[in-house]
CSV table of C-alpha atoms in Angstrom, one decimal:
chain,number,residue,atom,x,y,z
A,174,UNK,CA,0.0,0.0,0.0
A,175,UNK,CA,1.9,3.3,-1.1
A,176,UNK,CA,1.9,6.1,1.4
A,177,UNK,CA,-0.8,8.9,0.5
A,178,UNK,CA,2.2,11.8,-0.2
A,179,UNK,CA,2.8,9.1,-3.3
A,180,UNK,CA,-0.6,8.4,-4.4
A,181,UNK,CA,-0.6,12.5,-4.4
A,182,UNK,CA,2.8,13.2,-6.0
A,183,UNK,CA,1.7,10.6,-8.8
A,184,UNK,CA,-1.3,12.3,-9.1
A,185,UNK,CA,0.4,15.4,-10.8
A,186,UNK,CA,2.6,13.7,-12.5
A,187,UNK,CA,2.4,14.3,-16.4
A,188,UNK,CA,2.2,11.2,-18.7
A,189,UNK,CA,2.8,10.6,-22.5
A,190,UNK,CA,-0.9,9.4,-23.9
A,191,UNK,CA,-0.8,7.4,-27.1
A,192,UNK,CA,-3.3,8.4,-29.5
A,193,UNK,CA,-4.4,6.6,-32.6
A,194,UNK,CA,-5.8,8.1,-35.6
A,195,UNK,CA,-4.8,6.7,-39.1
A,196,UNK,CA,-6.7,5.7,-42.9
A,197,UNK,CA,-5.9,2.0,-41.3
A,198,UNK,CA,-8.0,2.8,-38.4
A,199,UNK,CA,-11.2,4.8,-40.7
A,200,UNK,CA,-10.7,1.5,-42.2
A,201,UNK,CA,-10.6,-1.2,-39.7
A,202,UNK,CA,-14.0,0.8,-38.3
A,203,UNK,CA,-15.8,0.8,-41.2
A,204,UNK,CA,-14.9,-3.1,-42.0
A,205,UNK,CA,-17.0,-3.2,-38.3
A,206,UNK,CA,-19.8,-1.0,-39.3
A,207,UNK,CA,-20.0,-2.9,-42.4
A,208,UNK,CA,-20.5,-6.9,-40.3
A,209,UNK,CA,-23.1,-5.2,-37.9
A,210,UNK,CA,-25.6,-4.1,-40.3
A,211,UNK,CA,-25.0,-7.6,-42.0
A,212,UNK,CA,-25.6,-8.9,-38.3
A,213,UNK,CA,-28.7,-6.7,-38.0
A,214,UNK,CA,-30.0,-7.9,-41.2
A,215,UNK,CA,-30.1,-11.4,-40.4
A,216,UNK,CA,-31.9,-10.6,-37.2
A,217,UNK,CA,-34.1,-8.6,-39.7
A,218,UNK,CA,-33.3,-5.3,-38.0
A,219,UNK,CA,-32.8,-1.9,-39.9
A,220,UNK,CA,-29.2,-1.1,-40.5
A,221,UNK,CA,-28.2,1.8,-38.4
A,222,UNK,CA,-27.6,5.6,-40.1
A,223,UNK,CA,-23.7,6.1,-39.1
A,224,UNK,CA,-22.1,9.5,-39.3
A,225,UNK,CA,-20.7,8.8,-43.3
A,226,UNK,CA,-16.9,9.5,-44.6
A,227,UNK,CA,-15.4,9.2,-40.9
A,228,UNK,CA,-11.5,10.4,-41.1
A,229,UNK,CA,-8.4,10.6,-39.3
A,230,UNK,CA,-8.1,13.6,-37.0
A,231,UNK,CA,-4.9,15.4,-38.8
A,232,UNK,CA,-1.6,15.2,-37.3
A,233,UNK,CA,-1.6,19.0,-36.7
A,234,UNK,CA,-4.8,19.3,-34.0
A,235,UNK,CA,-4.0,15.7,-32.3
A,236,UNK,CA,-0.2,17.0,-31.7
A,237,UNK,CA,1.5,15.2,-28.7
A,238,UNK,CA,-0.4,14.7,-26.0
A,239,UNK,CA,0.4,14.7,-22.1
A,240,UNK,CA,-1.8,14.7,-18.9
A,241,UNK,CA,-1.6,14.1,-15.5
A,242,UNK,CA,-3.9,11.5,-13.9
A,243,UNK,CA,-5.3,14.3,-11.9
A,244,UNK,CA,-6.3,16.6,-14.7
A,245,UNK,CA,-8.1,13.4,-16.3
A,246,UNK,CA,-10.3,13.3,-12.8
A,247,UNK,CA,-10.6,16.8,-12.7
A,248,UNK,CA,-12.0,16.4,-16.7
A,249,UNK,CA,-14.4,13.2,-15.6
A,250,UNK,CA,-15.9,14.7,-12.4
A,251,UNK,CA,-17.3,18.1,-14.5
A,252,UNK,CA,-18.7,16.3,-17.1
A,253,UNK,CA,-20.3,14.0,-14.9
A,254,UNK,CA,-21.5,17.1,-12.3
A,255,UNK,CA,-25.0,17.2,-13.8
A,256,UNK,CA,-25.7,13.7,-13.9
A,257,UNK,CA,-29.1,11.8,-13.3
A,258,UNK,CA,-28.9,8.9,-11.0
A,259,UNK,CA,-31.2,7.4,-9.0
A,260,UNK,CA,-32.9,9.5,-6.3
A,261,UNK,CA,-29.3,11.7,-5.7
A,262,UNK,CA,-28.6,14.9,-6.7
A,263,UNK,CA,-26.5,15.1,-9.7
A,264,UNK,CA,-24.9,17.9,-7.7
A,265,UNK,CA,-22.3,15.2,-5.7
A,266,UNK,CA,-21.8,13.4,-8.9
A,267,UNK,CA,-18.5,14.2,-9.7
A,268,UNK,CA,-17.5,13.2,-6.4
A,269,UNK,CA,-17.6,9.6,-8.2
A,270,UNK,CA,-14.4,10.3,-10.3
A,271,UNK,CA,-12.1,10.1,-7.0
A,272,UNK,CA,-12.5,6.8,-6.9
A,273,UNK,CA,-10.0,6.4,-9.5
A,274,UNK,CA,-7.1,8.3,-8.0
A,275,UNK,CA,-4.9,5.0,-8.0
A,276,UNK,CA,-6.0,3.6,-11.2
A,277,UNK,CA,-3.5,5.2,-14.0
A,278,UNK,CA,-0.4,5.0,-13.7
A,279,UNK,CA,2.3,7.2,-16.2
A,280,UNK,CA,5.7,8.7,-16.2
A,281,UNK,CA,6.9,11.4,-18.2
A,282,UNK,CA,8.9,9.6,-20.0
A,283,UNK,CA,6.5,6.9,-20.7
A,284,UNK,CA,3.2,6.3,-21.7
A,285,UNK,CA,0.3,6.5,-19.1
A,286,UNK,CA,-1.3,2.9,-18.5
A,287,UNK,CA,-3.3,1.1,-15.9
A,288,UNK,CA,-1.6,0.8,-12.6
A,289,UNK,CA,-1.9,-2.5,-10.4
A,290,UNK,CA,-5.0,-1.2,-8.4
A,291,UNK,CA,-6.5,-0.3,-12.0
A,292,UNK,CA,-6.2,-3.9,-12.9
A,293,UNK,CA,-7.3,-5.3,-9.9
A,294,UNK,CA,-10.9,-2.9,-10.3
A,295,UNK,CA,-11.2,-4.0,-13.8
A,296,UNK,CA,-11.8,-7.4,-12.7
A,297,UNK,CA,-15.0,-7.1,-10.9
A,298,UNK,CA,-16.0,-3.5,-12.9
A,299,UNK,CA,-15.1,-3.6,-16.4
A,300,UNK,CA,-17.2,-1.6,-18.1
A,301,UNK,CA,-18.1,1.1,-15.1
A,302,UNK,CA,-14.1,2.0,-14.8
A,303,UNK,CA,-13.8,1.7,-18.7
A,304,UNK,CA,-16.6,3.6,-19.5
A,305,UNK,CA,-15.5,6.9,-17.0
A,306,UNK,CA,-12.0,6.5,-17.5
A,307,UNK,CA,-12.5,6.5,-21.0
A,308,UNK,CA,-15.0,10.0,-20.8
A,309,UNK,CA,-12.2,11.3,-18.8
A,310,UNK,CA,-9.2,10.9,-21.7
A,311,UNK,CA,-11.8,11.5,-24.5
A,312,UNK,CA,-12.6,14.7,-23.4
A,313,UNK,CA,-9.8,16.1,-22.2
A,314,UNK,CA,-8.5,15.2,-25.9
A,315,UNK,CA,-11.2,16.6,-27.7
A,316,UNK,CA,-10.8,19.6,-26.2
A,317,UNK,CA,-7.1,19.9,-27.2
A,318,UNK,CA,-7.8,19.0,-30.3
A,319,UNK,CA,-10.5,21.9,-30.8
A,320,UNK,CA,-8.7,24.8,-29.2
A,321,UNK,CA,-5.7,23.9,-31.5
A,322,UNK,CA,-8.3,23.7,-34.7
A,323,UNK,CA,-10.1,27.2,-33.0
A,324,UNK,CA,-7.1,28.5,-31.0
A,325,UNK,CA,-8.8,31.9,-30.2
A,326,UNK,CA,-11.9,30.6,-28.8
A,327,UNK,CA,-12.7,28.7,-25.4
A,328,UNK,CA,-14.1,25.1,-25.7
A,329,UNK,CA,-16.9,24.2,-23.0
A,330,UNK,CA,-18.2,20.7,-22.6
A,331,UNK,CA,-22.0,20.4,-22.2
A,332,UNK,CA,-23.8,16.7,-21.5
A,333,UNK,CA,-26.2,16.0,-24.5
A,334,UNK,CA,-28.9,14.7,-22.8
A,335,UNK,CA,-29.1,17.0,-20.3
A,336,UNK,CA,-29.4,20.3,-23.2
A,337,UNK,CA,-31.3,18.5,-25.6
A,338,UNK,CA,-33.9,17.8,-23.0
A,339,UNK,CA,-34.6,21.2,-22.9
A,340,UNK,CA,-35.9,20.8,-26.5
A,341,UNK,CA,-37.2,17.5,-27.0
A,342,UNK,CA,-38.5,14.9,-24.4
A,343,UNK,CA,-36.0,11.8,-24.7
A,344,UNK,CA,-37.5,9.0,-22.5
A,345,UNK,CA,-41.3,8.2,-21.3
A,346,UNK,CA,-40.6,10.4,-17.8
A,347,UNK,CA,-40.2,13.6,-20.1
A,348,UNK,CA,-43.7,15.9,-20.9
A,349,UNK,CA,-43.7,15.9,-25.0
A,350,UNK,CA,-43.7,14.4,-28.1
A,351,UNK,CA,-40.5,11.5,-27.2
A,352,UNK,CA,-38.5,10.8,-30.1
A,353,UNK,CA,-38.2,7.3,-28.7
A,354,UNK,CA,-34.5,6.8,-30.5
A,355,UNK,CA,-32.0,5.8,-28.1
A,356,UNK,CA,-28.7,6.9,-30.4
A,357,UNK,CA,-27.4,10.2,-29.0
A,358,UNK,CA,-24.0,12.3,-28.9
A,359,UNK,CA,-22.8,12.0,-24.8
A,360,UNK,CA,-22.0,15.2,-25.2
A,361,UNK,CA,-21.2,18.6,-27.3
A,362,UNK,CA,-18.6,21.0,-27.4
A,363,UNK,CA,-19.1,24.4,-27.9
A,364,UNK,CA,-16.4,26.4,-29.4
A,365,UNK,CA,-17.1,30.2,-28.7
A,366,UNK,CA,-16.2,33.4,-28.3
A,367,UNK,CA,-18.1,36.5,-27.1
A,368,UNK,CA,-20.1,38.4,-30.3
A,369,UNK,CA,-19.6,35.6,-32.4
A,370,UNK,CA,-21.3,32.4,-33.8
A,371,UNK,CA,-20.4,29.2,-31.9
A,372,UNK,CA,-19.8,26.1,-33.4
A,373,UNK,CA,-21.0,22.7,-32.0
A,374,UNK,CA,-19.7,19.7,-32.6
A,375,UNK,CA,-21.4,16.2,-31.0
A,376,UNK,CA,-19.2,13.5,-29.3
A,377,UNK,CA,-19.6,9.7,-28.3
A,378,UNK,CA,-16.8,8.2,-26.2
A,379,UNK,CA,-16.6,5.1,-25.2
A,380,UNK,CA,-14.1,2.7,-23.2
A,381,UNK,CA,-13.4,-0.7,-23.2
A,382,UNK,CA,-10.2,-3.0,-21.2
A,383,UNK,CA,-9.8,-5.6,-24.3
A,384,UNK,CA,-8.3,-4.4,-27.2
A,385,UNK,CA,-7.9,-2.6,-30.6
A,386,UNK,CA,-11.2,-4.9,-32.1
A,387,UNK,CA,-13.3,-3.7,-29.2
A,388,UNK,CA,-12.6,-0.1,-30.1
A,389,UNK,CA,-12.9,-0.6,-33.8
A,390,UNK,CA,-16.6,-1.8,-32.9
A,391,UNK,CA,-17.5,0.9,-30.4
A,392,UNK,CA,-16.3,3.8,-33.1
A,393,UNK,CA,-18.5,1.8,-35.8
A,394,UNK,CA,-21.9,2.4,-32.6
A,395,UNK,CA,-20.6,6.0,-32.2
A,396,UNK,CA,-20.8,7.0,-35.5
A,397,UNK,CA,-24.5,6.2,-34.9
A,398,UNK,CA,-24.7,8.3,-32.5
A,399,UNK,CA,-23.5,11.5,-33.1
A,400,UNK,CA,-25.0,10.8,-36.5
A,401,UNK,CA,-28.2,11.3,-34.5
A,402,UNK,CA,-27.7,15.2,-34.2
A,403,UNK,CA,-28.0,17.3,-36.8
A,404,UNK,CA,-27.0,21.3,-36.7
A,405,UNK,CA,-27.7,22.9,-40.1
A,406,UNK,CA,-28.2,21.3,-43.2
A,407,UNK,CA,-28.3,17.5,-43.7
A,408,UNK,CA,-25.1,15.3,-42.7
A,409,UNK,CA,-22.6,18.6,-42.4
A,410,UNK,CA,-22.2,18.7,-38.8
A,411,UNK,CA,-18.8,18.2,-37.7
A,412,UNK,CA,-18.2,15.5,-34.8
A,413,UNK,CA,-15.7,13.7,-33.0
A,414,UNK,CA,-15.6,10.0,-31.3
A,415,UNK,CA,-13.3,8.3,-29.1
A,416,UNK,CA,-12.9,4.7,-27.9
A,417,UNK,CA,-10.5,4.7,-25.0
A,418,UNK,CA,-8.5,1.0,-25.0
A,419,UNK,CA,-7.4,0.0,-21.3
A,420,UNK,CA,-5.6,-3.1,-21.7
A,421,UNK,CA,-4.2,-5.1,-18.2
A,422,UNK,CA,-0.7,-4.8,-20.1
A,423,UNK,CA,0.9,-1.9,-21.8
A,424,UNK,CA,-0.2,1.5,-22.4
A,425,UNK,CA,-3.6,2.8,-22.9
A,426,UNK,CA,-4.7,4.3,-26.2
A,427,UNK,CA,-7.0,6.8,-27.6
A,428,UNK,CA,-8.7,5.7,-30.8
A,429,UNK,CA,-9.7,8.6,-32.2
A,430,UNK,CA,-11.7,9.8,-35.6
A,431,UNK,CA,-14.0,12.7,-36.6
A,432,UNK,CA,-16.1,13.8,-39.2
A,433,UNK,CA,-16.0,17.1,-41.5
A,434,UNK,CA,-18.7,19.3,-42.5
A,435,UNK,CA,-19.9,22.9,-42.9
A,436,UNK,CA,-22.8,22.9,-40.4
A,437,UNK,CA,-22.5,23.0,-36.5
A,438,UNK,CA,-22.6,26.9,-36.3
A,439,UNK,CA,-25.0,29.0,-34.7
A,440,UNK,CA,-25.5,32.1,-36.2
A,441,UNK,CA,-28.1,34.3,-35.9
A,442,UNK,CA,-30.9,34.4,-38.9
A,443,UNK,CA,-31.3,38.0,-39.8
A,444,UNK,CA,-35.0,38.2,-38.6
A,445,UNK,CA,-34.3,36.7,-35.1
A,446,UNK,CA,-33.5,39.1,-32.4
A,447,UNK,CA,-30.1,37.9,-30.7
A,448,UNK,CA,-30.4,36.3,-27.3
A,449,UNK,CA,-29.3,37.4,-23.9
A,450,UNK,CA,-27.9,34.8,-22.2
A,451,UNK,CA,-29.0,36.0,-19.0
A,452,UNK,CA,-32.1,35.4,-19.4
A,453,UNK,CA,-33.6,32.1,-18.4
A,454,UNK,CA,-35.1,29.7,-20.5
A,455,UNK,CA,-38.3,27.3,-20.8
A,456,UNK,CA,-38.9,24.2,-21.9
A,457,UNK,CA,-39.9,24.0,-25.1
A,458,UNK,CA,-41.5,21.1,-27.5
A,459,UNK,CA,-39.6,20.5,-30.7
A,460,UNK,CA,-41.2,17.8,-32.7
A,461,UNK,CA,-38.2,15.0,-33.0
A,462,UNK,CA,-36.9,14.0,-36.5
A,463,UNK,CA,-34.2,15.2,-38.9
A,464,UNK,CA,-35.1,16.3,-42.3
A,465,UNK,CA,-33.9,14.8,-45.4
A,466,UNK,CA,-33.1,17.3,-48.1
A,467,UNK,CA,-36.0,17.6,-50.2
A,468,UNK,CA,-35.5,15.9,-54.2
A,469,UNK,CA,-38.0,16.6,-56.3
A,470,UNK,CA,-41.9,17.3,-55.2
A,471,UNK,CA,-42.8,15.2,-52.2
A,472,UNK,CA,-40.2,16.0,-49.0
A,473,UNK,CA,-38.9,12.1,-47.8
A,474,UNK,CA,-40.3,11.4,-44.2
A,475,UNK,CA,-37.9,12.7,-41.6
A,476,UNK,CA,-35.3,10.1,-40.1
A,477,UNK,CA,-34.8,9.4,-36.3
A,478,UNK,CA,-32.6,11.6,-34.2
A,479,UNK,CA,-33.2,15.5,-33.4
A,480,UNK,CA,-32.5,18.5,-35.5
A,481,UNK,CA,-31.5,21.8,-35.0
A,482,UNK,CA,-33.0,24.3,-37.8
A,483,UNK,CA,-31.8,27.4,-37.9
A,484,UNK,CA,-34.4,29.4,-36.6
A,485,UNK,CA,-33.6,27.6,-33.4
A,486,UNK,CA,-29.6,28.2,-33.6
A,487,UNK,CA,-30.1,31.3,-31.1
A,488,UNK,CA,-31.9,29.5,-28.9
A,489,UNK,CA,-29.6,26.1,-29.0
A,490,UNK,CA,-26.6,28.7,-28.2
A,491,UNK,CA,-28.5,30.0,-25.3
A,492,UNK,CA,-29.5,26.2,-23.6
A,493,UNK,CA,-25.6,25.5,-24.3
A,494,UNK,CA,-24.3,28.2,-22.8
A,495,UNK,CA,-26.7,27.9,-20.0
A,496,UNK,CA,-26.2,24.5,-19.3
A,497,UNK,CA,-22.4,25.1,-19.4
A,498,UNK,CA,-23.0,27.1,-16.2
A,499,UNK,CA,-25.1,24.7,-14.1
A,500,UNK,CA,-22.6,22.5,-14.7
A,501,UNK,CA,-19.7,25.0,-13.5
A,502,UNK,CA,-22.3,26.0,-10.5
A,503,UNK,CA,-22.5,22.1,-9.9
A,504,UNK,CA,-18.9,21.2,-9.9
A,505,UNK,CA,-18.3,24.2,-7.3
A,506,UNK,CA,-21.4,22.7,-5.1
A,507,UNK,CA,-24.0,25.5,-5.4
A,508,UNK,CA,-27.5,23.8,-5.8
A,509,UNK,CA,-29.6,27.0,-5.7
A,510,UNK,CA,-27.1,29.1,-8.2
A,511,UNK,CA,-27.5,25.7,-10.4
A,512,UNK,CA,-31.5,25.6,-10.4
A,513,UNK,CA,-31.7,28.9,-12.4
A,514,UNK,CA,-29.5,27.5,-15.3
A,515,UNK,CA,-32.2,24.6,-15.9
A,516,UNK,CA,-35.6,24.0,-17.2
A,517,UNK,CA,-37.9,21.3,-15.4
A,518,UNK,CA,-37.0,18.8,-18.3
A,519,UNK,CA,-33.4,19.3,-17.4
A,520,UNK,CA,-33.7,18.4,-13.8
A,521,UNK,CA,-34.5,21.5,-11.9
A,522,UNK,CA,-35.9,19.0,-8.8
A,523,UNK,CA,-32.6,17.3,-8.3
A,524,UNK,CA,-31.1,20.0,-7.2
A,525,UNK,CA,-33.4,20.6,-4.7
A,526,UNK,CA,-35.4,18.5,-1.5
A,527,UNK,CA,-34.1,15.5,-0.2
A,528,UNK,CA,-30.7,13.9,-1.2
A,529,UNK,CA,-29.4,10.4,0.0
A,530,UNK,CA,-26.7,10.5,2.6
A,531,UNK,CA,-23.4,11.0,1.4
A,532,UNK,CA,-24.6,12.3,-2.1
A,533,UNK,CA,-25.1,16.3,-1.4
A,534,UNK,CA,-22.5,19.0,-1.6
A,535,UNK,CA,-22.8,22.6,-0.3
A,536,UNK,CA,-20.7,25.4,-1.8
A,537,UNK,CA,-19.1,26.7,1.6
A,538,UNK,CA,-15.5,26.2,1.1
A,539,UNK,CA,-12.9,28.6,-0.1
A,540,UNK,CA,-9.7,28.0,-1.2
A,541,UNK,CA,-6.2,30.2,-2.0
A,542,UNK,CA,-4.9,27.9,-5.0
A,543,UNK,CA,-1.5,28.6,-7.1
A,544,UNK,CA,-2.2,32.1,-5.6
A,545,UNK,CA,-6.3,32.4,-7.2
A,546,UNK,CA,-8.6,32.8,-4.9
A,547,UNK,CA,-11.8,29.9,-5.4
A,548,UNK,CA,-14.6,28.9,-4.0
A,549,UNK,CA,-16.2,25.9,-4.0
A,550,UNK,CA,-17.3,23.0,-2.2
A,551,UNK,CA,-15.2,19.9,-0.5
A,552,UNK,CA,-15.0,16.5,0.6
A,553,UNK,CA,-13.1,14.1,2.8
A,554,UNK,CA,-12.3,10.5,2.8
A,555,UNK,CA,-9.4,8.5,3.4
A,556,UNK,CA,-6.6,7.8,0.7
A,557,UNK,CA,-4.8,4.2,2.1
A,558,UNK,CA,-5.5,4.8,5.9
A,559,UNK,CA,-4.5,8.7,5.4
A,560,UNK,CA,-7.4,11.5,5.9
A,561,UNK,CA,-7.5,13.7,2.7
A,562,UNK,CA,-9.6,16.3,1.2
A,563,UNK,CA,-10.4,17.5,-2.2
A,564,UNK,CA,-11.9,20.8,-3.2
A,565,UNK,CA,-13.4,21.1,-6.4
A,566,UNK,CA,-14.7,24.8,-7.3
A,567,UNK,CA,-14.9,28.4,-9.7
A,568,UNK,CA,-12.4,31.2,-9.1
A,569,UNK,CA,-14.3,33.3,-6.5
A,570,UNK,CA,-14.8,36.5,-9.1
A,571,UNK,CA,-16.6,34.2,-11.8
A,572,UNK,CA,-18.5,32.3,-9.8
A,573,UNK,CA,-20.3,36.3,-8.0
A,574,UNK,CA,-21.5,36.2,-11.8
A,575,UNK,CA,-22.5,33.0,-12.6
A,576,UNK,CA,-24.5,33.0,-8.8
A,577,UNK,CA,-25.6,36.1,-10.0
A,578,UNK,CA,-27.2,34.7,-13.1
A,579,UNK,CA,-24.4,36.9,-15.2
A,580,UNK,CA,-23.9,34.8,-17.8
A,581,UNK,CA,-22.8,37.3,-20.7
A,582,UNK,CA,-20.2,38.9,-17.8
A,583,UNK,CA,-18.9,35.5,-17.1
A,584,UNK,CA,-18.0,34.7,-20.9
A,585,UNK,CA,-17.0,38.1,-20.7
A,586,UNK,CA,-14.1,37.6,-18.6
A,587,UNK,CA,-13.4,34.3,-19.0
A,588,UNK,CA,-12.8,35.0,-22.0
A,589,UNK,CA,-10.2,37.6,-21.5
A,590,UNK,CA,-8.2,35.5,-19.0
A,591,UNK,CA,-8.3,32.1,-21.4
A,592,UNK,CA,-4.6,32.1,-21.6
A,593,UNK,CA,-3.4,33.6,-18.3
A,594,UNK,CA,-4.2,30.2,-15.9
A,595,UNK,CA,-1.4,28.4,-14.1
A,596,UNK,CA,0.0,25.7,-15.8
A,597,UNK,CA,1.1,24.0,-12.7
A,598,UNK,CA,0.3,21.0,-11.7
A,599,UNK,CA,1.2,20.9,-8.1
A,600,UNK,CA,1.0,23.9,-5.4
A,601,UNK,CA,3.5,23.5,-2.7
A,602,UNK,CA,1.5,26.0,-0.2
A,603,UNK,CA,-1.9,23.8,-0.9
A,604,UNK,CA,0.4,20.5,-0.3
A,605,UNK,CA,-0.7,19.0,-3.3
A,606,UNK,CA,-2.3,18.1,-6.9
A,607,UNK,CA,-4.3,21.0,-8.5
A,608,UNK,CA,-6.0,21.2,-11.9
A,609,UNK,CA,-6.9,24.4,-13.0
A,610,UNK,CA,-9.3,24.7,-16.7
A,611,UNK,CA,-9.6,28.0,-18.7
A,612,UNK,CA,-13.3,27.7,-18.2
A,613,UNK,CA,-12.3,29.0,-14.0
A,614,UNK,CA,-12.6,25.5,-12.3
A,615,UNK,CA,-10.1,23.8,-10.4
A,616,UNK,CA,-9.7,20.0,-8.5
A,617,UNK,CA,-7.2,20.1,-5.8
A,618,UNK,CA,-6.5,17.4,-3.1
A,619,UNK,CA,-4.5,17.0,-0.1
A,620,UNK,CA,-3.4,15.6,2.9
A,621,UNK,CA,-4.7,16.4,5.8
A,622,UNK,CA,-2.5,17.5,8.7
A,623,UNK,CA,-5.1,17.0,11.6
C-alpha cells in the first residue's frame, strides 16, 4: 500500500498518452460497421444511419499529447456534475471520479497505462471503470484537439442529454412528443467566443479494457450516435468520437476519428433578435426527427434523431451556454445558483429537496490555490489509511457572476483571462495536486495534517 504523499505526487505527475488516428483505423472501423448491419439484417433489424466519410483527425490538432492523472479526474468529475442517477442529486456526482485516484499510472517519459490497483478494479468492474475512464481521456483530448483547430476561442463541454432535453423529451418520464431513439451524442462541445457564432460539434466516447477490435466496434456504434444530431443542413455537422482502450498490459490508447462538414454553427438568422444569455429559459417542444433534403416534389419522411433548424440556432446557443453554467455551479457545489440554469425537463428537482446521505455538496468552502482565490465545495475521505480532502470549485470573481445569473459577464471575462491560468500542476503551499481549466474550475487534493 503506497503512502498517500505518493498516491498524491503521482497524481500530478504528467504522462505521454498514445493516441491513434490513421486511414488504417477509418478502415478497420468501417470493416465493423459494415459486419453489424450484416448482423442486424439477419436478425431482420434496420441497418443503423452512421455519421458517413469518418477520417483521421490530422496530425496537426492531435499533436503530442500529455496529462496528469489528476487533470483526467478533474475532466471526468465536470462532465459528470450534472448527472441523473437514481434519487441523488447530480450535484455530488463528480465526487464519483475520485475513486479512480490510484488507477493510472504514467511517467513522463513513458506512456500513461493502468496501474496495479486499475487492474485489480477492472476485474470485478469492467465496463463502469472503462466507460468513465474513457470519458475522462476522451474529453480532455477533444478539447485539445478543438482549441488547436479554434485557438482563439474557449471550448466548453455540455452533456447532450441534459441540453437536448430542454428541446425535446428523450424517454417516457419527459412531458412531449418522445423521439423514442435511443442513439445520441454524450455530449457537445461548444467552441465560442463573445459576439460571435459558436460552433458545435457532437461527441460519443466510449471505453473498453480488451483491445484494438473492441474499439474498432465501439467507433462503428458511435458513429451512430453523433450521427443522431443534426445542426444545419443535412449530414454537415462536424463531430468527434473516441474509444478509450485500457488493456491489463501496456499503455492505454486513444482511438480517435472525426467527421468534417460545414454545419454545426449557430448564427443568428437575420429576422431573429439575438439572445441574452441572461435570461432564463423554458422548456420547449420540438417535434423530433431530422429532415432529409428535399429531391423533387414530395419531402422524404424525416429520419430518427433530433434537429436543429436554424431558426432555433439562437436558442440552442442560449441552452448550451446555459447548461455550461449549471454544470460550472454544480462542480463548485452551489445547488440554488444551479437551479436557475435549468428547465424542469433538465432536472431542476434534483437539485433541490431531499438527497441520499453522502450524495449532497454545499458550496461553503474557499480555497487560495497557485495564488487564485476559489470557492467551492469539499470532501473528505481516506486515501490508504490517510485522511485527505479535495476541493473542487470556480475562481471566487466568476462564480459572484454565474451565482448572479451573469452569464454574458462570465463569458466576458473568462474569455479575456483564457490564456493567463497556471499551468502547474502541483502547489506547494496547498500540499498537493491541482487542476486548473480555462473555463475557471479547479480539482485540488490533499493531505490532511489534523
Amino acid at each position: 500500500m503506497k503512502p498517500a504523499a505518493d498516491v498524491l505526487r503521482e497524481l500530478a505527475q504528467p504522462s505521454n498518452v498514445a493516441v491513434h488516428s490513421s486511414s488504417a483505423l477509418v478502415g478497420s472501423v468501417d470493416a465493423a460497421a459494415a459486419e453489424d448491419d450484416g448482423e442486424r439484417k439477419e436478425k431482420e433489424l434496420d441497418a443503423l444511419r452512421r455519421k458517413p466519410n469518418l477520417q483521421a483527425i490530422p496530425t496537426k490538432e492531435l499533436g503530442s499529447v500529455q496529462l496528469t492523472p489528476w487533470n483526467v479526474l478533474h475532466t471526468l468529475g465536470q462532465a459528470i456534475a450534472l448527472a441523473r442517477r437514481g434519487a441523488g442529486r447530480g450535484l455530488a456526482e463528480h465526487w464519483g471520479s475520485l475513486k479512480y485516484h490510484q488507477a493510472l499510472a504514467g511517467r513522463s517519459d513513458g506512456y500513461m497505462q493502468l496501474s496495479a490497483e486499475g487492474r485489480e478494479t477492472a476485474d470485478y468492474y469492467k465496463a463502469l471503470q472503462s466507460g468513465e475512464l474513457g470519458t475522462g481521456f476522451a474529453l480532455a483530448l477533444a478539447k485539445q484537439v478543438l482549441s488547436r483547430r479554434h485557438p482563439q476561442h474557449i471550448v466548453s463541454i455540455v452533456p447532450a442529454d441534459t441540453a437536448l432535453r430542454a428541446g425535446w423529451a428523450l424517454t417516457s418520464r419527459d412531458k412531449g412528443p418522445r423521439s423514442g431513439y435511443r442513439y445520441r451524442p454524450r455530449f457537445f462541445a461548444e467552441v465560442w467566443r463573445p459576439g460571435e457564432p459558436s460552433r458545435v460539434f457532437p461527441i460519443k466516447c466510449k471505453g473498453n479494457h480488451s483491445n484494438a477490435a473492441t474499439s474498432h466496434d465501439q467507433l462503428a456504434s458511435a458513429s451512430a450516435h453523433v450521427e443522431a444530431v443534426h445542426i444545419g443542413p443535412w449530414d454537415e455537422t462536424p463531430s468527434l468520437m473516441f474509444s478509450t482502450e485500457l488493456p491489463m498490459e501496456g499503455p492505454l490508447t486513444v482511438h480517435a476519428l472525426h467527421s468534417e462538414g460545414t454545419g454545426g454553427w449557430l448564427s443568428r438568422a437575420t429576422d431573429s433578435p439575438s439572445r441574452n444569455l441572461n435570461h432564463q429559459i423554458e422548456d420547449e417542444n420540438i417535434y423530433p426527427g431530422i429532415q432529409p433534403p428535399v429531391e423533387g416534389d414530395t419531402p422524404p419522411p424525416p429520419e430518427p434523431g433530433f434537429h436543429v433548424k436554424p431558426e432555433r440556432y439562437e436558442w440552442f446557443r442560449h441552452v448550451l451556454a446555459r447548461t455550461a453554467a449549471a454544470g460550472l455551479t454544480a462542480f463548485a457545489g452551489d445547488g440554488d445558483a444551479t437551479i436557475q440554469y435549468l428547465t424542469k425537463r433538465q432536472g431542476q428537482r434534483h437539485f433541490t429537496g431531499f438527497a441520499h446521505a453522502a450524495t449532497g455538496s454545499v458550496q461553503d468552502a474557499r480555497r487560495t490555490l497557485l495564488d487564485i482565490p476559489f470557492v467551492g465545495t469539499d470532501h473528505v475521505f481516506r486515501l490508504n489509511r490517510t485522511r485527505v480532502e479535495a476541493f473542487s470549485g470556480v475562481a471566487k470573481d466568476l462564480f459572484r457572476h454565474l451565482e448572479e445569473g451573469r452569464v454574458e459577464q462570465y463569458r466576458s471575462e473568462v474569455y479575456t483571462r483564457r490564456s493567463s491560468w497556471p499551468l502547474d500542476t502541483w502547489d506547494p503551499k496547498w500540499g498537493g495536486p491541482v487542476s486548473v481549466h480555462p473555463d475557471g474550475s479547479v480539482l485540488a487534493m490533499r493531505k490532511l495534517t489534523a
